[in-house]
Amino acid sequence: MSVISASEARANFPDIMNRAEYRGERILIQRHGKPAVAIISIEDLKLLEAIEDAIDSAKLRLAIEENTGFTTIEEIIAKRPND
């Protein structure tokens, strides 16, 4: 992964876009010496989103497996002590 400053990114933005788009290069942009943002290809973005979707799906499957059932409002009301 290439690391450049924000000022270099501003000065060379078209070149940076081409490097990410056509060469698949990942470019980290720093501001004041600290990582701020990254420029990646659309293919990398799609891969990242697919990974996030897979993780979310796995979490949902686990939640469904651990579910012991749903409670209705009527059940909640029936369990309340009479005032």
Tab-separated table of C-alpha atoms in Angstrom:
chain	number	residue	atom	x	y	z
A	1	MET	CA	0.000	0.000	0.000
A	2	SER	CA	1.313	3.413	-0.931
A	3	VAL	CA	1.252	6.196	1.645
A	4	ILE	CA	1.052	9.838	0.588
A	5	SER	CA	0.311	13.168	2.227
A	6	ALA	CA	-2.959	15.017	1.760
A	7	SER	CA	-1.180	17.805	-0.095
A	8	GLU	CA	0.361	15.286	-2.502
A	9	ALA	CA	-3.081	13.713	-2.992
A	10	ARG	CA	-4.601	17.100	-3.848
A	11	ALA	CA	-1.831	17.882	-6.315
A	12	ASN	CA	-1.948	14.479	-8.030
A	13	PHE	CA	-5.550	13.354	-7.656
A	14	PRO	CA	-6.117	12.243	-11.282
A	15	ASP	CA	-2.952	10.110	-11.159
A	16	ILE	CA	-3.972	8.631	-7.801
A	17	MET	CA	-7.383	7.704	-9.175
A	18	ASN	CA	-5.750	6.002	-12.162
A	19	ARG	CA	-3.368	4.053	-9.918
A	20	ALA	CA	-6.293	2.746	-7.863
A	21	GLU	CA	-8.638	2.161	-10.792
A	22	TYR	CA	-6.318	0.605	-13.358
A	23	ARG	CA	-3.551	-0.925	-11.253
A	24	GLY	CA	-5.633	-1.876	-8.224
A	25	GLU	CA	-3.267	0.049	-5.985
A	26	ARG	CA	-4.395	0.898	-2.461
A	27	ILE	CA	-3.380	4.375	-1.424
A	28	LEU	CA	-3.398	5.633	2.141
A	29	ILE	CA	-3.622	9.396	2.540
A	30	GLN	CA	-2.209	10.945	5.681
A	31	ARG	CA	-3.069	14.253	7.248
A	32	HIS	CA	-0.498	15.676	9.649
A	33	GLY	CA	1.361	12.366	9.525
A	34	LYS	CA	-1.666	10.303	10.589
A	35	PRO	CA	-3.773	7.981	8.404
A	36	ALA	CA	-6.931	9.806	7.309
A	37	VAL	CA	-8.489	8.031	4.315
A	38	ALA	CA	-7.728	5.405	1.718
A	39	ILE	CA	-8.397	5.266	-1.994
A	40	ILE	CA	-9.147	1.807	-3.338
A	41	SER	CA	-10.486	0.369	-6.566
A	42	ILE	CA	-14.179	-0.315	-7.002
A	43	GLU	CA	-13.318	-4.035	-7.062
A	44	ASP	CA	-11.750	-3.747	-3.597
A	45	LEU	CA	-14.808	-1.847	-2.367
A	46	LYS	CA	-17.147	-4.546	-3.694
A	47	LEU	CA	-15.015	-7.225	-2.007
A	48	LEU	CA	-15.087	-5.327	1.289
A	49	GLU	CA	-18.854	-4.951	1.083
A	50	ALA	CA	-19.262	-8.667	0.288
A	51	ILE	CA	-17.167	-9.546	3.339
A	52	GLU	CA	-19.270	-7.228	5.514
A	53	ASP	CA	-22.471	-8.824	4.141
A	54	ALA	CA	-21.117	-12.307	4.895
A	55	ILE	CA	-20.288	-11.285	8.467
A	56	ASP	CA	-23.747	-9.757	8.924
A	57	SER	CA	-25.364	-12.925	7.534
A	58	ALA	CA	-23.350	-15.096	9.919
A	59	LYS	CA	-24.398	-12.904	12.863
A	60	LEU	CA	-28.042	-13.143	11.776
A	61	ARG	CA	-27.846	-16.936	11.470
A	62	LEU	CA	-26.334	-17.149	14.951
A	63	ALA	CA	-29.019	-14.867	16.407
A	64	ILE	CA	-31.739	-16.994	14.802
A	65	GLU	CA	-30.176	-20.192	16.177
A	66	GLU	CA	-29.961	-18.690	19.674
A	67	ASN	CA	-33.534	-17.357	19.574
A	68	THR	CA	-35.827	-19.096	22.030
A	69	GLY	CA	-38.960	-17.597	20.577
A	70	PHE	CA	-40.795	-14.334	20.361
A	71	THR	CA	-42.909	-12.730	23.049
A	72	THR	CA	-46.185	-11.085	22.203
A	73	ILE	CA	-47.503	-7.965	23.890
A	74	GLU	CA	-50.325	-10.053	25.365
A	75	GLU	CA	-47.790	-12.329	27.096
A	76	ILE	CA	-45.950	-9.338	28.540
A	77	ILE	CA	-49.198	-7.835	29.852
A	78	ALA	CA	-50.290	-11.186	31.344
A	79	LYS	CA	-46.985	-11.475	33.242
A	80	ARG	CA	-47.247	-7.990	34.789
A	81	PRO	CA	-48.274	-7.848	38.405
A	82	ASN	CA	-51.751	-6.427	38.927
A	83	ASP	CA	-51.631	-2.874	40.239
